[in-house]
XYZ file of C-alpha atoms in Angstrom:
492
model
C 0.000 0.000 0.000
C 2.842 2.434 0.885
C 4.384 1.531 -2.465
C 1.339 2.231 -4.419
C 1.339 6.101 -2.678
C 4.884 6.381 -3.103
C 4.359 5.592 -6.297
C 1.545 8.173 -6.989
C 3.312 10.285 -5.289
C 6.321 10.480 -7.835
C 4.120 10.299 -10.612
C 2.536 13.437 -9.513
C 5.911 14.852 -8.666
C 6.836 13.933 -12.812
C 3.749 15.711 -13.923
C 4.619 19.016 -11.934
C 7.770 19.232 -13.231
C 6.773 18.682 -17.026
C 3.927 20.630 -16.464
C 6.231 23.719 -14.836
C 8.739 23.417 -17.415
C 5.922 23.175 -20.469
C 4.455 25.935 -19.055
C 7.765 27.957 -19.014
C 8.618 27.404 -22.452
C 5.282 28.817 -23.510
C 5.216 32.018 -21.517
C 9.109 31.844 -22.528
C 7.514 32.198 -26.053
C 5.207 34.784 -25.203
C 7.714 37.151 -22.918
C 10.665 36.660 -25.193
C 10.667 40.236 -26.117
C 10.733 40.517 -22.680
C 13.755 38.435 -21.866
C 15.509 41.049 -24.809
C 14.589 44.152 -23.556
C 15.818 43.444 -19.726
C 19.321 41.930 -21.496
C 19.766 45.083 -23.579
C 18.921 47.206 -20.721
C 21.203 46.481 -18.130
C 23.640 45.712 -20.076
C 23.310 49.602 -21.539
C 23.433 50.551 -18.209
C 26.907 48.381 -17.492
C 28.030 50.290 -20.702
C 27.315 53.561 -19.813
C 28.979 53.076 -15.869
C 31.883 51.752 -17.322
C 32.398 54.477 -19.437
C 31.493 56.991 -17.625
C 33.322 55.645 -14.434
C 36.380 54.145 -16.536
C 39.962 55.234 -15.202
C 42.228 54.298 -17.378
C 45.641 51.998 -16.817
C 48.975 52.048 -18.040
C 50.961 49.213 -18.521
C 54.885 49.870 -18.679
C 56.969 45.985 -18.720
C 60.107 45.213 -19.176
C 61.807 41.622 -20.181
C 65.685 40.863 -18.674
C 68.090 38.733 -18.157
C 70.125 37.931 -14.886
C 73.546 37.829 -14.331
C 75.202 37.034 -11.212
C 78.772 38.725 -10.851
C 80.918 35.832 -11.234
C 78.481 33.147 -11.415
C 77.516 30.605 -14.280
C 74.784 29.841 -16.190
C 72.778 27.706 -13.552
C 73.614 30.345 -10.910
C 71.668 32.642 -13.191
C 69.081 30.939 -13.658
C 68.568 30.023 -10.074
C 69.302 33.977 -8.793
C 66.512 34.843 -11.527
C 63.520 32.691 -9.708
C 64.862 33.527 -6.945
C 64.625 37.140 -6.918
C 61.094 36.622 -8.426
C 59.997 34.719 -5.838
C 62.069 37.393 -3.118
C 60.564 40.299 -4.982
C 57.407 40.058 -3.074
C 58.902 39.980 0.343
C 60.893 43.105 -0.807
C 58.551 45.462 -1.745
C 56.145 44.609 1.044
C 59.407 45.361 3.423
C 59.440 49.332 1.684
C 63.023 48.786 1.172
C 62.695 48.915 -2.322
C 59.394 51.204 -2.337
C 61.268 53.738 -0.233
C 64.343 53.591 -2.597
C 61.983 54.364 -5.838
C 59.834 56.919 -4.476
C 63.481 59.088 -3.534
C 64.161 58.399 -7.126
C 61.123 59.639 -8.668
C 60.962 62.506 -6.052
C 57.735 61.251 -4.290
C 56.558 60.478 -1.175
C 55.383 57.253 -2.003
C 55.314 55.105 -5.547
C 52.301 56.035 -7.868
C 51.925 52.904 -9.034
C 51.731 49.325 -8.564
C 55.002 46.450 -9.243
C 54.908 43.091 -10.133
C 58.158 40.886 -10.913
C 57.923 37.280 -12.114
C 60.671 34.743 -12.957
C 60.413 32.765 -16.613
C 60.929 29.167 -15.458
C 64.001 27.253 -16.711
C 65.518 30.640 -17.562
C 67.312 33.878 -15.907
C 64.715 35.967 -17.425
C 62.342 38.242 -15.447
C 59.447 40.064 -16.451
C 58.773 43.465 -14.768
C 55.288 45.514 -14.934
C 54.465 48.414 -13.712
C 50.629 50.297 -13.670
C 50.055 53.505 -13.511
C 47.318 56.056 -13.745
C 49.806 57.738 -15.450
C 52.027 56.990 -18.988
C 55.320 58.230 -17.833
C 54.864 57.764 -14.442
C 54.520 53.998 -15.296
C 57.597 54.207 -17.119
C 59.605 56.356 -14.714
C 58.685 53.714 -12.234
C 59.962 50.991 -14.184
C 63.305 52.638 -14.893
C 63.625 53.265 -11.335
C 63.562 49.675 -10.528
C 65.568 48.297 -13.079
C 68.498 50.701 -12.088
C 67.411 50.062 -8.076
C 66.528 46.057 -8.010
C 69.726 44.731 -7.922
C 70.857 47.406 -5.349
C 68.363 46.275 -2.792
C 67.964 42.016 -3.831
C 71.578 41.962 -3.240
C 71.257 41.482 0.159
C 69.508 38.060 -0.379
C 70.157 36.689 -3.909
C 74.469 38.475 -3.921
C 75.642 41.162 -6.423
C 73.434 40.803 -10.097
C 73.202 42.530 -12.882
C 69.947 43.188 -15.055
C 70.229 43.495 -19.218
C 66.885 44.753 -20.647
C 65.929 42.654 -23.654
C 62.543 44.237 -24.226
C 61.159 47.302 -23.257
C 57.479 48.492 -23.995
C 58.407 52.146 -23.764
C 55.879 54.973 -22.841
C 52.708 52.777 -22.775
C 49.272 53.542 -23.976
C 45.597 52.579 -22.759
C 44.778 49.672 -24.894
C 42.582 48.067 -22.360
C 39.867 50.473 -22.662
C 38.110 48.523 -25.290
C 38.519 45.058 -23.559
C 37.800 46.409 -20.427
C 34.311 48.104 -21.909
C 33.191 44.664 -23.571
C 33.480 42.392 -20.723
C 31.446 44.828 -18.834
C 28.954 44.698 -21.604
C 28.919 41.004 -21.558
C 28.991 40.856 -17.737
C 25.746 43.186 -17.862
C 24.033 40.961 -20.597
C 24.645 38.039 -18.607
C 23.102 39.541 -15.601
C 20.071 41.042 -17.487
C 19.097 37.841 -19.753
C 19.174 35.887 -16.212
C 16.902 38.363 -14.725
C 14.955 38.104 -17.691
C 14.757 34.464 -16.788
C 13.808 34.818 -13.511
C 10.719 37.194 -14.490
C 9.625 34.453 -16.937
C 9.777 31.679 -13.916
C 8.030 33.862 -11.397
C 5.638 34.455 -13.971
C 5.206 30.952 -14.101
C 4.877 30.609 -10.854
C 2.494 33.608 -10.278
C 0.300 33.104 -13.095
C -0.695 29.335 -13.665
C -3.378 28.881 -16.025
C -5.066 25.887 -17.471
C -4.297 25.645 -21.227
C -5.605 21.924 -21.964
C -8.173 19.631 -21.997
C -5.532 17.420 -20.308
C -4.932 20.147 -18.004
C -8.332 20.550 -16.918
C -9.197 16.853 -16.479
C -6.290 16.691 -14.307
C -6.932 19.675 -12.246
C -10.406 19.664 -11.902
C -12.938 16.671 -10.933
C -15.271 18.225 -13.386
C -16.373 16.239 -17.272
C -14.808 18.415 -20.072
C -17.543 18.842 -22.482
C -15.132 19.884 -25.416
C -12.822 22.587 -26.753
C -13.598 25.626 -28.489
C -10.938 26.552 -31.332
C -9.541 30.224 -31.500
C -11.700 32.132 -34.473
C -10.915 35.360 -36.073
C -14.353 36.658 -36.666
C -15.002 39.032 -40.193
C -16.683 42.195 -39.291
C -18.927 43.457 -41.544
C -19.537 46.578 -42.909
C -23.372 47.047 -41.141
C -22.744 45.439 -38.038
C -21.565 47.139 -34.790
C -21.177 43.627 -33.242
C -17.908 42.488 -32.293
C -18.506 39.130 -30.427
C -19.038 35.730 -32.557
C -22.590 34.866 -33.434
C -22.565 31.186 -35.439
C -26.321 32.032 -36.875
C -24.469 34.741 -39.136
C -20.662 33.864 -38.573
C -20.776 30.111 -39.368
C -18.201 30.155 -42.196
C -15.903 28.244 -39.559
C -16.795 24.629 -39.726
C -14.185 23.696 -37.108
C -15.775 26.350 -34.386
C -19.210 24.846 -35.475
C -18.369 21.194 -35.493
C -16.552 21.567 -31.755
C -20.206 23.469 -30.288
C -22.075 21.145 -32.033
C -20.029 17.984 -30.049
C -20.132 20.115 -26.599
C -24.257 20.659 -27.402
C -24.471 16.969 -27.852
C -22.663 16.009 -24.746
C -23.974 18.708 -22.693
C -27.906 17.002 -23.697
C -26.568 13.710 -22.562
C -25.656 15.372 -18.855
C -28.701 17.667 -18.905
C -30.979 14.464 -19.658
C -34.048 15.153 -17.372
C -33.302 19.040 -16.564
C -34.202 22.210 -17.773
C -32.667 24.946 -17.066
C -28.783 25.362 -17.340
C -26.407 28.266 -16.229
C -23.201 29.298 -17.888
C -21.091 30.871 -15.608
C -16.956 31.645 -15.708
C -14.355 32.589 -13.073
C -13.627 35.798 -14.611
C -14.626 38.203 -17.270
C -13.532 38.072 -20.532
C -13.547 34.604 -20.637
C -16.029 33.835 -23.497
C -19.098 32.725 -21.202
C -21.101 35.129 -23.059
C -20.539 34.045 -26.219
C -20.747 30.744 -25.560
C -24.251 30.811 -23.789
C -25.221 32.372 -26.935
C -24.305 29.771 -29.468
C -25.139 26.562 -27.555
C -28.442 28.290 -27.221
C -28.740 28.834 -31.348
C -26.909 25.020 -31.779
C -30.085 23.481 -29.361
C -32.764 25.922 -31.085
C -31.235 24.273 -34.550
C -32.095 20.770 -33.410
C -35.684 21.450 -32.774
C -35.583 22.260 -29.056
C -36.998 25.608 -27.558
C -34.384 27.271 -26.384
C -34.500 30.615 -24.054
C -31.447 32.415 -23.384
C -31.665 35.044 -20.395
C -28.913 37.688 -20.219
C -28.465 37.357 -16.623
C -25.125 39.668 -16.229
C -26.856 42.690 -15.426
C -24.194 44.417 -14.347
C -23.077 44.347 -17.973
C -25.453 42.865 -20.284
C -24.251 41.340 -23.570
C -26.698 39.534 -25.444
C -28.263 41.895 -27.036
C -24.846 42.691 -28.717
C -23.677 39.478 -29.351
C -27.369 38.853 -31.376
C -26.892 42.766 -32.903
C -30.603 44.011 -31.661
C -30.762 47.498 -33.106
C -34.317 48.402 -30.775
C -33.828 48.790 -27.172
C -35.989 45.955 -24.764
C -37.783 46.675 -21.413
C -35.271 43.330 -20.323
C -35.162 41.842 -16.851
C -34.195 44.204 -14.714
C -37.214 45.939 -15.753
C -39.203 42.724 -15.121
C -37.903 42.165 -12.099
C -38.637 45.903 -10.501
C -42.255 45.288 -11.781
C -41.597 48.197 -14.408
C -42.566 46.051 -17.438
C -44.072 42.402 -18.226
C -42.640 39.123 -19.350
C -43.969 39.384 -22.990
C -42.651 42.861 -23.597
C -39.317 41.541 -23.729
C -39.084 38.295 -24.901
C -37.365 38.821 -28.525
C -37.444 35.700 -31.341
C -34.590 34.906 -33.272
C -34.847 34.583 -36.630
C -32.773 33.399 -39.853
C -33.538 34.842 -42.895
C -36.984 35.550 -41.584
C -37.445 31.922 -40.604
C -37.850 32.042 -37.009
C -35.655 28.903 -35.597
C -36.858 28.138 -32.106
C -35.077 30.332 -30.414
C -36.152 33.316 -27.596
C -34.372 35.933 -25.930
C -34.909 38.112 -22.847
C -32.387 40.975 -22.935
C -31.000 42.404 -19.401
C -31.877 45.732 -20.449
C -30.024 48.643 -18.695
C -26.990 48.179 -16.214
C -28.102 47.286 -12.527
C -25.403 47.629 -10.108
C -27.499 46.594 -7.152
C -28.565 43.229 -8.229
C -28.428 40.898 -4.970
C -31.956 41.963 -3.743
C -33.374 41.522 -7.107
C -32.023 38.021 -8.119
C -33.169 36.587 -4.660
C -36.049 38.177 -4.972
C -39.189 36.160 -5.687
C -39.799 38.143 -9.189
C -36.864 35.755 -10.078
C -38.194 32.797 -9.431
C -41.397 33.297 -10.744
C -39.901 34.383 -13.908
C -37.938 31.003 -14.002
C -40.909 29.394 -13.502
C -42.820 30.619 -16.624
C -39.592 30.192 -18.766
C -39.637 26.937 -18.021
C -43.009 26.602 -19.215
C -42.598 28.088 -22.471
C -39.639 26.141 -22.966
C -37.740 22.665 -23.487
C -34.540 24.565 -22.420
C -33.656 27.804 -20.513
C -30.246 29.114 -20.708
C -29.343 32.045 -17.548
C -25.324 34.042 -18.976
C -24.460 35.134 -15.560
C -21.769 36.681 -14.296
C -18.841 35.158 -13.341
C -18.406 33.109 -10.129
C -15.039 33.742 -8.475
C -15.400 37.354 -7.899
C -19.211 38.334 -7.493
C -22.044 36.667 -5.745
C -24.579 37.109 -9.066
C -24.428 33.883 -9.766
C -24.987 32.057 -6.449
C -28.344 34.058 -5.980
C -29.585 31.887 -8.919
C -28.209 28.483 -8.410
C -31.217 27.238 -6.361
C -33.191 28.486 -9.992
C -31.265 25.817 -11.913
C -30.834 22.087 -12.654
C -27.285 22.326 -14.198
C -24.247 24.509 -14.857
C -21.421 24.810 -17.394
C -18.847 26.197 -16.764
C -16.664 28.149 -19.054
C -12.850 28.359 -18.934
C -10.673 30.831 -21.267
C -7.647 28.835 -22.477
C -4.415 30.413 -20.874
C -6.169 33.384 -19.250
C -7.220 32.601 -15.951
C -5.229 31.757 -13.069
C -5.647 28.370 -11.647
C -6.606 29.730 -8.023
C -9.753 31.858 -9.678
C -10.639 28.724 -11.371
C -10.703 26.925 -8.298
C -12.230 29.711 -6.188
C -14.898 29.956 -8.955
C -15.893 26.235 -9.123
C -15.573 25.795 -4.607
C -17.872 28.630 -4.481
C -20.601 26.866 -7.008
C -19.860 23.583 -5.382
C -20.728 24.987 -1.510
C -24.090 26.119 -2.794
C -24.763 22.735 -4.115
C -24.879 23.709 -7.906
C -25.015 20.780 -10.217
C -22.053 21.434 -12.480
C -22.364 18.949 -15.139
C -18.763 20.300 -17.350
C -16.344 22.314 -18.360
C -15.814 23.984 -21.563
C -12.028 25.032 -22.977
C -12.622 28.047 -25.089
C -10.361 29.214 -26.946
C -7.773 25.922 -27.463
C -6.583 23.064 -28.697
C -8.827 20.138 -28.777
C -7.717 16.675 -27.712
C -6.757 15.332 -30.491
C -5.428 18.707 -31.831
C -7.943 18.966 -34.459
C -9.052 22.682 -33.926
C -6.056 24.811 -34.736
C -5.833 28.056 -33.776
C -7.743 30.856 -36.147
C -7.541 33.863 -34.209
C -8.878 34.889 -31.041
C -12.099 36.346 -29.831
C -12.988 39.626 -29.642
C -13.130 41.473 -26.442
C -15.342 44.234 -25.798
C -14.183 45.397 -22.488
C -13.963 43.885 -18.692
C -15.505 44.135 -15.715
C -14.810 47.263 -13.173
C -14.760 47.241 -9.415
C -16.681 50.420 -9.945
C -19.458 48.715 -11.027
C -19.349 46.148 -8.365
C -19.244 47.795 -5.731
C -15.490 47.337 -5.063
C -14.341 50.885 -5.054
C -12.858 52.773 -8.409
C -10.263 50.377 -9.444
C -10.203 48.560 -12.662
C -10.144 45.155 -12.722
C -6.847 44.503 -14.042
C -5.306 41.677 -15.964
C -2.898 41.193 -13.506
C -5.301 40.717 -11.171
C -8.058 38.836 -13.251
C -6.045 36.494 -15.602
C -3.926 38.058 -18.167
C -5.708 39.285 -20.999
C -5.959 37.753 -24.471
C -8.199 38.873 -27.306
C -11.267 37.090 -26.788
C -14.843 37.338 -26.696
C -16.799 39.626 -23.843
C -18.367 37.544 -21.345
């Protein structure tokens, strides 16, 4: 038994990790420009330090031989690592510091010394850097004509023979010095690049699959809607996707016919069905709208109620150029039921299908969707109909939609592919689940399907998002950052 869990338990750990790193490569692919902006701006910024900060340093070196006074070749060669190896010692002792800087006339040297042996020969290489050309020089004259004066004391009496001299030097390191701060500052900016794409991972999990979904949520997946670039006409002020006029896409029409089919199989024996999201702009809208005209096409009687009062959308989505009483007038007992119903029609030919507008915006809706006005409008809907359809707003963030789950016998529930983060999912679907709301599936809009079938053909049009303003949660907008990051899709 503890096998089986440990087991599990890996697997699960597997999945995380090819789910983390899958989801970094695509936001990798969609922050790129990103990842290039933060590596070309810091390392401008190293650029610009370094040159404005740059001191330059001058290089003076020298290359000769050793020569012990009365000594041989080995003694050379010895006496020459061994004053390289000394030289240290002597220059930290000030001996030979003290000696130089009476030379030169100075206090102390204005440089910095370094002597190293060549091994296997009684060569020495002196270097001297400087702030200063001929100060770097001066110093190095002043210790070849001083070194021997003060090393005899340890090594015996020597004498030095320049070979090579690199005269008066110049600043050649300027350039070298200026490109490995450049790279230095590109290194540093592409890996804080990186690091904004992981804790973007991290911050902003989404759910991009049907795989995904299954696997995240104990909820049936009732299909995939495909991306669809919509053609606007010339007449129309609509902007969200309508399948009763915009049904050139077979693939977007095949995948809602398959989700209407299975959705019939769960709603066997009920009536009245709520589509609901976690957040605006996820599509909920426009998808209430077209299962409703794919049932009214099968022969059913099909009622959609735009339910989002706080922004209505179905008279948009269905391009109603008169204005309807709607259900918020209903409800307040301003208008009745009949004065608002609207029938659908294609080509003149009605096809089974009824609306009831929301009318104007309502910001104060809790009073009126509890109220009993609501249920008694449910009530006759159901009469008049095989199916009712409530849009409502979403779930996560408002309370709409809980007034009306004890009005319904099912709920869909609508998830934008890659725009929602997982927690408002999950917040969405535990706050339909404590009421007790039947929800019979999930709907991907907006991605791939599971067998990859429905490509992607655009995205959906997106005619705003919801404020805090208008819910009652003070003058903010309701930002992407805060809602799901935004995409082009379809208003919900």
């Amino acid at each position: 038994m503890n096998e089986k869990i440990a087991t599990k338990s890996a697997e699960s750990e597997r999945t995380d990790i090819i789910s983390f790193v899958n989801d970094f490569f695509h936001r990798l692919k969609r922050l790129w420009i990103w990842v290039v902006v933060m590596t070309l701006a810091v390392a401008a910024i190293f650029y610009y330090r370094t040159t404005v900060t740059y001191s330059p340093v001058y290089v003076a070196e020298a290359t000769v031989s050793v020569e012990m006074v009365n000594g041989g070749t080995y003694s050379n060669k010895n006496t020459a690592e061994q004053m390289g190896l000394v030289f240290p010692y002597i220059l930290t002792s000030g001996a030979l510091s003290d000696v130089i800087a009476e030379d030169l006339g100075t206090t102390s040297v204005p440089g910095t010394i370094k002597v190293s042996s060549i091994k296997g020969t009684n060569l020495l290489t002196i270097s001297v850097s400087s702030s200063n050309a001929e100060k770097a020089y001066a110093i190095l004259q002043s210790v070849l004509k001083n070194y021997p004066e003060v090393a005899q004391f340890v090594v015996g009496q020597t004498e030095l023979t320049v070979i090579d001299d690199s005269g008066v030097p110049t600043d050649s390191g300027r350039q070298s010095v200026i490109r490995g701060s450049v790279k230095r500052g590109a290194m540093i900016g592409f890996a804080l690049g990186i690091l904004l794409v992981i804790m973007n991972v991290i911050s902003f999990r989404t759910i991009r699959s049907e795989s995904e979904l299954r696997s995240l949520l104990n909820i049936p997946c009732l299909g995939t809607l495909p991306f669809y670039q919509k053609k606007q006409r010339r007449n129309s002020t609509r902007t969200e996707i309508n399948i009763l006029n915009d049904g050139e896409n077979s693939d977007y029409v095949e995948a809602m016919r398959l989700i209407r089919t299975r959705l019939e199989r769960q709603m066997e024996g009920k009536q009245v069905l709520m589509v609901t999201s976690s957040i605006s702009g996820e599509g909920k809208s426009t998808v209430a709208a077209n299962l409703a005209i794919a049932m009214a096409r099968k022969g059913k009687r099909v009622i959609l109620v735009d339910c989002d009062l706080r922004n209505p959308t179905v008279s948009q989505i269905f391009d109603l150029k008169e204005k309807y009483p709607g259900l918020v007038s209903i409800l307040r007992g301003k208008s009745k039921l009949e004065e608002s119903l609207v029938e659908v029609s294609d080509h003149g030919n009605p096809i089974g299908l009824t609306l009831l507008p929301g009318g104007e915006r309502e910001p104060r809706l809790v009073e009126i969707l509890s109220s009993e006005n609501m249920e008694m409008v449910i009530n006759t809907l159901r009469e008049r109909a095989d199916v009712v359809i409530l849009d409502t707003p979403p779930s996560a963030m408002l309370v709409d939609a809980m007034m009306l789950v004890r009005h319904v016998d099912a709920v869909a529930y609508v998830i934008m592919s890659d725009f929602a983060r997982r927690r408002y999912i999950f917040q969405g679907v535990e706050e339909l689940s404590n009421t007790g709301a039947p929800i019979v599936g999930c709907i991907l809009n907006g991605g791939r399907s599971r067998g990859g079938r429905y490509g992607y053909y655009g995205y959906y049009s997106y005619r705003g998002k919801y404020g805090y303003g208008s819910y009652g949660y003070g003058s903010k907008s309701y930002s992407p950052k805060e809602a799901g990051e935004k995409k082009k899709g379809s208003k919900s």
